[in-house]
Amino acid sequence: VEQKFVDFLLGPAGQSLAAINHAAGVNVVLDQANKFSGYSLAKIYGPEAKTKHGRLAIDFKISQWLPRSDRSKAGGDVDLWKQRTEAAKRKADEAMQGQASRGTLGSHPSMTVQDRPVMGGML
């Protein structure tokens, strides 16, 4: 396995590699003794039929890799988080504007204390 794929193949906290192990029914061990030469060995342990599935799963995972510069163009995690946050902000702003225009802002029963509107702070 080319060294540039190793982090992607492992995934956060080893979750991607653990998922491959579980799905294929094998145990994949990455031997990084040669990492400074630009590659690591993926040793796949298990029955022969399942090791073929493990190899296929590794090849498929590697085929999903994108260089860092292309991840944002393809809607990578950072862009996706930014889009979700912006969408949530817009939705909250629209809801607040709708309540203010209807005069319902602060009129919910949980927003009053002894028939007085809650103005802020912690109770």
Coordinates of C-alpha atoms in Angstrom, one line a residue:
V1 CA 0.0 0.0 0.0
E2 CA 1.4 3.4 -0.9
Q3 CA 2.2 5.3 2.2
K4 CA 0.0 8.2 1.3
F5 CA -3.0 5.9 1.6
V6 CA -2.2 4.5 5.0
D7 CA -3.8 7.2 7.2
F8 CA -7.0 7.1 5.0
L9 CA -7.1 3.3 5.1
L10 CA -6.8 3.4 8.9
G11 CA -9.4 6.1 9.4
P12 CA -10.1 8.1 12.6
A13 CA -9.0 6.0 15.5
G14 CA -8.6 3.0 13.3
Q15 CA -12.3 2.8 12.5
S16 CA -12.0 2.3 8.8
L17 CA -9.6 -0.6 9.1
A18 CA -11.7 -2.1 11.8
A19 CA -14.8 -1.9 9.6
I20 CA -12.9 -3.7 6.8
N21 CA -11.8 -6.4 9.2
H22 CA -15.3 -6.9 10.4
A23 CA -17.0 -6.8 7.0
A24 CA -14.6 -9.1 5.3
G25 CA -14.1 -11.4 8.4
V26 CA -10.3 -11.1 8.3
N27 CA -7.6 -9.4 10.3
V28 CA -5.6 -6.8 8.4
V29 CA -2.4 -5.7 9.9
L30 CA -0.5 -2.8 8.4
D31 CA 3.3 -3.4 8.6
Q32 CA 4.9 0.0 8.4
A33 CA 8.5 -1.1 8.6
N34 CA 9.1 0.3 5.1
K35 CA 7.1 3.5 5.4
F36 CA 10.2 5.7 4.8
S37 CA 10.5 3.8 1.5
G38 CA 7.0 5.0 0.5
Y39 CA 5.0 1.9 1.2
S40 CA 3.5 -0.3 3.9
L41 CA 2.5 -3.9 3.7
A42 CA -1.1 -4.9 4.3
K43 CA -1.0 -8.4 5.8
I44 CA -4.4 -10.1 5.6
Y45 CA -5.0 -13.0 7.9
G46 CA -8.0 -15.4 7.6
P47 CA -9.4 -18.1 5.4
E48 CA -8.3 -17.8 1.7
A49 CA -11.8 -16.9 0.4
K50 CA -12.2 -14.2 3.0
T51 CA -8.7 -12.8 2.4
K52 CA -9.8 -12.1 -1.2
H53 CA -12.7 -10.1 0.2
G54 CA -10.4 -8.2 2.5
R55 CA -8.1 -7.4 -0.5
L56 CA -11.1 -6.2 -2.5
A57 CA -12.3 -4.0 0.5
I58 CA -8.8 -2.4 0.8
D59 CA -8.6 -1.7 -2.9
F60 CA -12.1 -0.2 -2.8
K61 CA -11.3 2.0 0.2
I62 CA -8.1 3.2 -1.5
S63 CA -10.1 4.0 -4.7
Q64 CA -12.1 6.5 -2.6
W65 CA -9.0 8.5 -1.6
L66 CA -8.7 12.1 -2.8
P67 CA -5.7 14.5 -2.4
R68 CA -6.3 17.2 0.2
S69 CA -6.6 19.9 -2.4
D70 CA -9.5 18.0 -4.1
R71 CA -11.4 17.1 -0.9
S72 CA -12.9 20.6 -0.5
K73 CA -14.0 20.6 -4.2
A74 CA -15.7 17.3 -3.7
G75 CA -17.5 18.4 -0.5
G76 CA -15.1 17.1 2.1
D77 CA -15.8 16.9 5.8
V78 CA -14.8 20.5 6.4
D79 CA -17.0 21.9 3.6
L80 CA -19.9 19.7 4.7
W81 CA -19.6 20.9 8.3
K82 CA -19.5 24.5 7.1
Q83 CA -22.5 24.0 4.9
R84 CA -24.5 22.4 7.7
T85 CA -23.6 25.1 10.1
E86 CA -24.6 27.9 7.7
A87 CA -27.9 26.2 6.9
A88 CA -28.7 25.7 10.6
K89 CA -27.9 29.4 11.2
R90 CA -30.2 30.5 8.3
K91 CA -33.0 28.3 9.6
A92 CA -32.7 29.6 13.1
D93 CA -32.6 33.2 11.9
E94 CA -35.7 32.6 9.7
A95 CA -37.6 31.1 12.7
M96 CA -36.7 34.0 14.9
Q97 CA -37.8 36.5 12.3
G98 CA -41.1 34.7 11.8
Q99 CA -41.8 34.7 15.5
A100 CA -40.9 38.4 15.9
S101 CA -43.2 39.3 13.0
R102 CA -46.1 37.3 14.5
G103 CA -45.4 38.7 17.9
T104 CA -45.0 35.2 19.3
L105 CA -41.4 35.6 20.4
G106 CA -41.3 34.7 24.1
S107 CA -45.0 33.8 24.4
H108 CA -44.4 30.0 24.9
P109 CA -45.5 28.9 28.4
S110 CA -42.0 27.7 29.1
M111 CA -40.7 31.2 28.4
T112 CA -42.6 32.8 31.3
V113 CA -42.0 32.8 35.0
Q114 CA -45.0 33.8 37.2
D115 CA -46.7 35.4 34.1
R116 CA -43.7 37.5 33.3
P117 CA -41.6 36.9 30.2
V118 CA -38.1 35.5 30.7
M119 CA -35.7 38.2 29.6
G120 CA -32.4 36.2 29.7
G121 CA -29.9 34.7 32.0
M122 CA -30.1 31.5 33.8
L123 CA -33.0 30.6 36.2

